[in-house]
mmCIF file of C-alpha atoms in Angstrom:
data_model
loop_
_atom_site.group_PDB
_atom_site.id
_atom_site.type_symbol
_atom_site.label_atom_id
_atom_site.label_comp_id
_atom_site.label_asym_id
_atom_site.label_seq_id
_atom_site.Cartn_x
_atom_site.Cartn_y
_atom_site.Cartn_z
ATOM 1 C CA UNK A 278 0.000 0.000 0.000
ATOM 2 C CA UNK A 279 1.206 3.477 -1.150
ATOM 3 C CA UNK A 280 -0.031 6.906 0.651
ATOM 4 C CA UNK A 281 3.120 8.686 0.516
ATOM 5 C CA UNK A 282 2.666 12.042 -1.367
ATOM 6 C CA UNK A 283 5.674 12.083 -3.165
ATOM 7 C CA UNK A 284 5.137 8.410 -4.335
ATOM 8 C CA UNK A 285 1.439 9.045 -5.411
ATOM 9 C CA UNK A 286 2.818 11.839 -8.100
ATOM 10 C CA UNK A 287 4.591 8.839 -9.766
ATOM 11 C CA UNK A 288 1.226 7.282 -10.568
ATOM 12 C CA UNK A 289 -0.553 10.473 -11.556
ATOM 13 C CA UNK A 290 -0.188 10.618 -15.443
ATOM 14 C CA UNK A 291 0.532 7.992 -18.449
ATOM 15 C CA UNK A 292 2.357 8.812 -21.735
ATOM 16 C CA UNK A 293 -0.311 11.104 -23.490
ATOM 17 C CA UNK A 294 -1.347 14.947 -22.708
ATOM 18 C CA UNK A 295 -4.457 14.786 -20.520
ATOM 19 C CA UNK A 296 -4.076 16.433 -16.926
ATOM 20 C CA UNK A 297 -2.087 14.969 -14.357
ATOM 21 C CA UNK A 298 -4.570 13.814 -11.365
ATOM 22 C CA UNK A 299 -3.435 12.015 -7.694
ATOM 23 C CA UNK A 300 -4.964 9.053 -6.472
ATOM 24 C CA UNK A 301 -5.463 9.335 -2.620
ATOM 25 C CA UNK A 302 -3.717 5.854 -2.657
ATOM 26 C CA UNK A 303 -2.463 2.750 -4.253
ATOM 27 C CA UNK A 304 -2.673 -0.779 -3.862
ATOM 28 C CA UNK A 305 -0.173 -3.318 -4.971
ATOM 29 C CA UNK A 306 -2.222 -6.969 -5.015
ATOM 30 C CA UNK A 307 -0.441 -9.871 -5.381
ATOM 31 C CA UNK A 308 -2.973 -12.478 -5.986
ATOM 32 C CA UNK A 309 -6.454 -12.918 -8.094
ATOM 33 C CA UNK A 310 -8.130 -13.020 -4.112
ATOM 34 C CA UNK A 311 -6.799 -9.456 -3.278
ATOM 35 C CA UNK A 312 -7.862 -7.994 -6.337
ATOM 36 C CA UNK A 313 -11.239 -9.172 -5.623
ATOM 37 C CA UNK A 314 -11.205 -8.403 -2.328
ATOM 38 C CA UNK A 315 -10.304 -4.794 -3.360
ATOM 39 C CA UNK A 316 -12.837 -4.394 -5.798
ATOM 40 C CA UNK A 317 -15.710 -5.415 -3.272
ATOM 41 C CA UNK A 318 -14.880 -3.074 -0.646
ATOM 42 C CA UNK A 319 -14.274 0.119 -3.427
ATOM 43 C CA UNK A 320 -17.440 -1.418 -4.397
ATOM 44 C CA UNK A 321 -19.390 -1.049 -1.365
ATOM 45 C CA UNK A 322 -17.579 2.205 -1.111
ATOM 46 C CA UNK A 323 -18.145 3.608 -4.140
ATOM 47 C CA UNK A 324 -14.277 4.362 -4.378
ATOM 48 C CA UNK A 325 -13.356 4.896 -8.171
ATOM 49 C CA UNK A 326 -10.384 2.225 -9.150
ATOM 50 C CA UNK A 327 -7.649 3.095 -12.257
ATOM 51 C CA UNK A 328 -5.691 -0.532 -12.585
ATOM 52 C CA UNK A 329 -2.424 -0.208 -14.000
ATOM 53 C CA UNK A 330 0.738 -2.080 -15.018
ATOM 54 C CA UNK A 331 3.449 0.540 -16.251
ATOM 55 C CA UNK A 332 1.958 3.725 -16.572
ATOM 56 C CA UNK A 333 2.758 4.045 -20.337
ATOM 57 C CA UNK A 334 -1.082 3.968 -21.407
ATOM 58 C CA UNK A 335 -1.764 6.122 -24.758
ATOM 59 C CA UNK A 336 -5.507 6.558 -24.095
ATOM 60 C CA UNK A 337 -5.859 8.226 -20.789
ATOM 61 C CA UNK A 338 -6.499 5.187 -19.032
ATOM 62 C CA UNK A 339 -3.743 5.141 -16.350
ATOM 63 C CA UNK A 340 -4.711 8.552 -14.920
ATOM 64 C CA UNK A 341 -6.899 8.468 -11.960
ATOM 65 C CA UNK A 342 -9.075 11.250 -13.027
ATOM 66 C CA UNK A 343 -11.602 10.930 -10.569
ATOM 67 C CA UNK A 344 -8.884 10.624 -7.638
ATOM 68 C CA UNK A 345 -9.734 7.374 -5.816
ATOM 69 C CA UNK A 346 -7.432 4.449 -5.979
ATOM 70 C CA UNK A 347 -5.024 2.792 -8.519
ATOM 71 C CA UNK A 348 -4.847 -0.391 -8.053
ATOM 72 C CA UNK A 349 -0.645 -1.472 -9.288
ATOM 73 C CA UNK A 350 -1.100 -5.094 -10.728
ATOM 74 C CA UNK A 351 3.271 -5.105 -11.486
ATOM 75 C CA UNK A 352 3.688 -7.779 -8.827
ATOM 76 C CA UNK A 353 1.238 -10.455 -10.629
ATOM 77 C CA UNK A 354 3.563 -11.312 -13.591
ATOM 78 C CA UNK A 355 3.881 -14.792 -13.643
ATOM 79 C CA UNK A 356 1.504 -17.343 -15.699
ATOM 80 C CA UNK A 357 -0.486 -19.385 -13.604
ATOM 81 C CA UNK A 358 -2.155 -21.406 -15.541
ATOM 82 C CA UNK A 359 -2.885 -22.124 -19.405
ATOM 83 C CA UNK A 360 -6.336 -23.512 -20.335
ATOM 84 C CA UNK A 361 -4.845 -25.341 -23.916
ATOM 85 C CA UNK A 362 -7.936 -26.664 -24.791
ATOM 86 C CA UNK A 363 -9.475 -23.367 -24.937
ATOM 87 C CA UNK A 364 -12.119 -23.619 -22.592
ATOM 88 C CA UNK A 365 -13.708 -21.369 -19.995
ATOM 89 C CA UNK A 366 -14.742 -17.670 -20.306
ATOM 90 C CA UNK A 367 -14.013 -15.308 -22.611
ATOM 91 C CA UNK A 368 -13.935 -11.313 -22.701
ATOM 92 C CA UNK A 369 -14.475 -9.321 -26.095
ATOM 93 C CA UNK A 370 -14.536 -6.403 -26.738
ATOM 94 C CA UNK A 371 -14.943 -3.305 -29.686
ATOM 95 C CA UNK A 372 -12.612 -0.097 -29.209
ATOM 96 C CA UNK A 373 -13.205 2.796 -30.975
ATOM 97 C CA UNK A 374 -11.667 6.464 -30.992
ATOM 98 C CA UNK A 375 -13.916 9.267 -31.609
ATOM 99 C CA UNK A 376 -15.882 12.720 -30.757
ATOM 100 C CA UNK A 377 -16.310 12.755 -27.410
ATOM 101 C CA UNK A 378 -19.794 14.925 -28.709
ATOM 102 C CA UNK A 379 -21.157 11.368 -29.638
ATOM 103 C CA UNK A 380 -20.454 9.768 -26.807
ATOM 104 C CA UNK A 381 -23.677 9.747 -24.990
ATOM 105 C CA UNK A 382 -25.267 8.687 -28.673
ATOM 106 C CA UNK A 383 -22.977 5.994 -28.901
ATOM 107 C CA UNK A 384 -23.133 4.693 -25.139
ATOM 108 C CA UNK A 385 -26.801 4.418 -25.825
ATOM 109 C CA UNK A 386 -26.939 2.207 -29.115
ATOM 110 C CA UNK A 387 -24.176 0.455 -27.672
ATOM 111 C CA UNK A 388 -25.995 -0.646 -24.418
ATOM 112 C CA UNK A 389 -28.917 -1.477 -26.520
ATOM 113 C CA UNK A 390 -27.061 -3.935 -28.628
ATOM 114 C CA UNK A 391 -25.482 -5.707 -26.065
ATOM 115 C CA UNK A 392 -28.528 -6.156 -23.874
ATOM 116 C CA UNK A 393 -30.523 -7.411 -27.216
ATOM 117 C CA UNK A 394 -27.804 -9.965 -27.456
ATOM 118 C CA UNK A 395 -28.667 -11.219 -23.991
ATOM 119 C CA UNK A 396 -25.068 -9.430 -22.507
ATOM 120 C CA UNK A 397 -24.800 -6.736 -19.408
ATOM 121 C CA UNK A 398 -23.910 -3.805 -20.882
ATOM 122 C CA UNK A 399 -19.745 -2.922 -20.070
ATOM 123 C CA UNK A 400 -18.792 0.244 -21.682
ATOM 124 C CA UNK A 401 -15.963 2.549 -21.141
ATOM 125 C CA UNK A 402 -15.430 6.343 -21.933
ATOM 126 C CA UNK A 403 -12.117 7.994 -21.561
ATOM 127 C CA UNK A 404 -11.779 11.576 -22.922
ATOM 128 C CA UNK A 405 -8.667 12.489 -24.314
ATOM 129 C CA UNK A 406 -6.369 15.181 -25.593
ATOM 130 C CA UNK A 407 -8.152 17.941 -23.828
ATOM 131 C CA UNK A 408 -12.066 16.427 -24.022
ATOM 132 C CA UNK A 409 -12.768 16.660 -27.903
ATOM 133 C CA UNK A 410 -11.327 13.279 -28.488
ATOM 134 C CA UNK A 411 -11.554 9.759 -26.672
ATOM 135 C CA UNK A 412 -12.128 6.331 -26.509
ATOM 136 C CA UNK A 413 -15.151 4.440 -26.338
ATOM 137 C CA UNK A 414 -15.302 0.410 -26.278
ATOM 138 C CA UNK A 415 -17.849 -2.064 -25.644
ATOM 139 C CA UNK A 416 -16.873 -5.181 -23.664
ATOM 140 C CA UNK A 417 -18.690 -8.610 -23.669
ATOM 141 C CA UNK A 418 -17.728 -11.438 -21.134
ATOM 142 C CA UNK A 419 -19.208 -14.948 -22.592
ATOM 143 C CA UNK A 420 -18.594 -18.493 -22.451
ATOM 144 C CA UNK A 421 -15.923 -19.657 -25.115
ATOM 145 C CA UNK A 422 -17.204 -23.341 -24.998
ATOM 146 C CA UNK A 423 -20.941 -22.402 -25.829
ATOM 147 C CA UNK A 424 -21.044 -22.152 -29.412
ATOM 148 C CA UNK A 425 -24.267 -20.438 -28.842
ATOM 149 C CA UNK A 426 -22.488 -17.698 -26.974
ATOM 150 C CA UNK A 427 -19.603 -17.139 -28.913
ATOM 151 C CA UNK A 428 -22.129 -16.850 -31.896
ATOM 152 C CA UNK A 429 -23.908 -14.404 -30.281
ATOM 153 C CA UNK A 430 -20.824 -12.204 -29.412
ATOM 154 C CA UNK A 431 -19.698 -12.244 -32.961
ATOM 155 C CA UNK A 432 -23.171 -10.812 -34.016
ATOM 156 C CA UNK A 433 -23.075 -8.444 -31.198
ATOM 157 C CA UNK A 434 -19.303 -7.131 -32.294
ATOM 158 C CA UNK A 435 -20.866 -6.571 -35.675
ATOM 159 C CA UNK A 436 -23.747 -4.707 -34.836
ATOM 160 C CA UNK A 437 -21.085 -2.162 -32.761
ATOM 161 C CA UNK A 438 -18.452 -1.721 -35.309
ATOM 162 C CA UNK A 439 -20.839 -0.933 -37.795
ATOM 163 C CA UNK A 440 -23.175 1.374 -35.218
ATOM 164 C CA UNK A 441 -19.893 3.057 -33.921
ATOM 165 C CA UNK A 442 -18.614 3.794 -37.962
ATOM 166 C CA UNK A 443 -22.130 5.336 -39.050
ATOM 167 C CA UNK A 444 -20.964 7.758 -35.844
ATOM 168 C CA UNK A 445 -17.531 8.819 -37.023
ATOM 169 C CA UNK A 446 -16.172 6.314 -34.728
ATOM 170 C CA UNK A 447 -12.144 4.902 -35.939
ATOM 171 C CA UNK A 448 -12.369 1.316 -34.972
ATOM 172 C CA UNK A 449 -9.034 -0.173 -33.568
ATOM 173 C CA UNK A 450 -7.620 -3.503 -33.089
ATOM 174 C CA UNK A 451 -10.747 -4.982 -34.751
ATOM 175 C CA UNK A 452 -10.860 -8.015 -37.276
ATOM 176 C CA UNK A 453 -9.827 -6.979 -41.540
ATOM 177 C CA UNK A 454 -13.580 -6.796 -42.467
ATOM 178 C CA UNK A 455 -14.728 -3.520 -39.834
ATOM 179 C CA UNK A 456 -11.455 -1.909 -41.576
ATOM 180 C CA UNK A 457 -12.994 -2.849 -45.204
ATOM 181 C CA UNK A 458 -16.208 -1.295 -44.035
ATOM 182 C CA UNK A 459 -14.623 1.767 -42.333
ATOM 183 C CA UNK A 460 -12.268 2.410 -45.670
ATOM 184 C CA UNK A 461 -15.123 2.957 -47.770
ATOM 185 C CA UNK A 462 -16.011 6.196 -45.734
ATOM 186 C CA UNK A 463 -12.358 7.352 -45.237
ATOM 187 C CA UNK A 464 -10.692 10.642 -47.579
ATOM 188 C CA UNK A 465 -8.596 8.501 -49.776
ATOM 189 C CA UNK A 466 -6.059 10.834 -48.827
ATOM 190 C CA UNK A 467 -6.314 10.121 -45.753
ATOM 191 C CA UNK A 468 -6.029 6.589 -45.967
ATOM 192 C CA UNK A 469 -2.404 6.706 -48.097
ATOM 193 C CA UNK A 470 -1.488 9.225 -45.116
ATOM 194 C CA UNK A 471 -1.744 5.957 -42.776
ATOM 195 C CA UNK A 472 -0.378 3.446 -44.942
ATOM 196 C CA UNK A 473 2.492 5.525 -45.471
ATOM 197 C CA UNK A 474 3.028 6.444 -41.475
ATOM 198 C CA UNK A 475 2.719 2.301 -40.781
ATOM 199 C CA UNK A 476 5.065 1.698 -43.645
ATOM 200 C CA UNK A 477 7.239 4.248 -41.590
ATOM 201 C CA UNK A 478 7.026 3.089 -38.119
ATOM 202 C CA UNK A 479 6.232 -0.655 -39.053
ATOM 203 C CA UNK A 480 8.353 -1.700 -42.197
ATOM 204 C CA UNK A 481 8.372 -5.075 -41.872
ATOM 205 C CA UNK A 482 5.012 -5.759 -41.210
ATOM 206 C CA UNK A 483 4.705 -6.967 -37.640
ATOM 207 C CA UNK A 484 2.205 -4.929 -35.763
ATOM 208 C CA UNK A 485 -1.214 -6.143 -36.708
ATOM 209 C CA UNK A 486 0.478 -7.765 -39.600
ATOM 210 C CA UNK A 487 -2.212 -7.341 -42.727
ATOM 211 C CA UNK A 488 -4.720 -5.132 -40.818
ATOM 212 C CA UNK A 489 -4.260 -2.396 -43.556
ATOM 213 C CA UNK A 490 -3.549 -4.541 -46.173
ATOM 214 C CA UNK A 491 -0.316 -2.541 -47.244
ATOM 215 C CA UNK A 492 1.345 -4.762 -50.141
ATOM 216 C CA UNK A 493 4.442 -6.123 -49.405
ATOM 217 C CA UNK A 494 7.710 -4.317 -49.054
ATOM 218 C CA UNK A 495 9.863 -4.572 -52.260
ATOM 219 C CA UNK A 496 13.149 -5.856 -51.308
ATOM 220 C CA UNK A 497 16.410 -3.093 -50.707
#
């Protein structure tokens, strides 16, 4: 546990430009039981909680903005357990950056979807880069050995990637066909502006190999 002032400014921003903002303290859990037991007493507290591993979020997510407690998950960093046969639960989920002036539009349709899919409704808003901007994502928890559920999810990802792109939504991290959709209503211009930044930053094709569909590099 951390309530030292001068240690509490080290957990106060991430790696983007939004406001700096102190937690009032910070928690480092060591097991799956503390976390829990964290998150049911903030809970019945109604103490806001920003998890965090390193601090080098790009979204705005590692900032306590609301003051209440970060919860440090650095010391669980060890594998437990791997379910090979690829059983158990599941979380999914659809990111999106946009206008933070369609978030409450978006939060709405979203909810709607998710709950006529027969899943609580998980959503997160984080402004960014001074409130204009943000992200807003959609998270599903569901069974991965129903077939029935992981059907349903797929439908219910649809139904948000193309809801949150008739918004002006930017889908991210999402599977080739939401970018196929979402290209057809891009500036061309813009579109060779990101192929050619990726080709930049990513020349050999390893981040989200194919998710652009840049053709391949022609050899030096």
């Amino acid at each position: 546990m951390i309530a030292d002032p001068e240690k509490l400014q080290a957990y106060s921003g991430d790696m983007t430009e939004n406001d700096p903002a102190e937690p009032a303290l910070v928690v480092c859990p060591g097991s799956a039981g503390e976390v829990q037991a964290v998150v049911r007493l903030c809970a019945q507290q109604r103490v806001p909680i920003t998890p965090v591993v390193a601090n080098t979020n790009l979204g705005g997510l590692a900032i306590p903005a609301r003051g209440g407690l970060v919860m440090d998950l650095r010391r669980m960093n060890r594998v437990l357990e791997v379910d090979r046969d690829g059983n158990g639960g599941g979380l999914s989920w659809v990111g999106t950056y946009g206008p933070t002036s369609r978030f409450a539009e978006g939060f709405s349709r979203g909810s709607q979807i998710l709950a006529a899919h027969g899943f609580s409704p998980v959503v997160v808003c984080r402004p960014m880069l001074g409130g204009h901007f943000g992200v807003l994502r959609w998270i599903s928890v569901f069974d991965r050995a129903d077939p029935a559920e992981v059907a349903r999810v797929k439908a219910a990802n649809r139904e948000l990637a193309e809801m949150s792109i008739s918004l002006g939504f930017f889908p991210y991290k999402t599977p080739q066909w939401v970018w196929d959709a979402h290209g057809a209503r891009l500036d061309p211009a813009f579109r060779d502006l990101v192929d050619a930044v990726r080709r930049l930053l990513d020349p050999a094709g390893i981040m989200n190999p194919g998710r652009l569909r840049l053709p391949p590099l022609s050899p030096p």
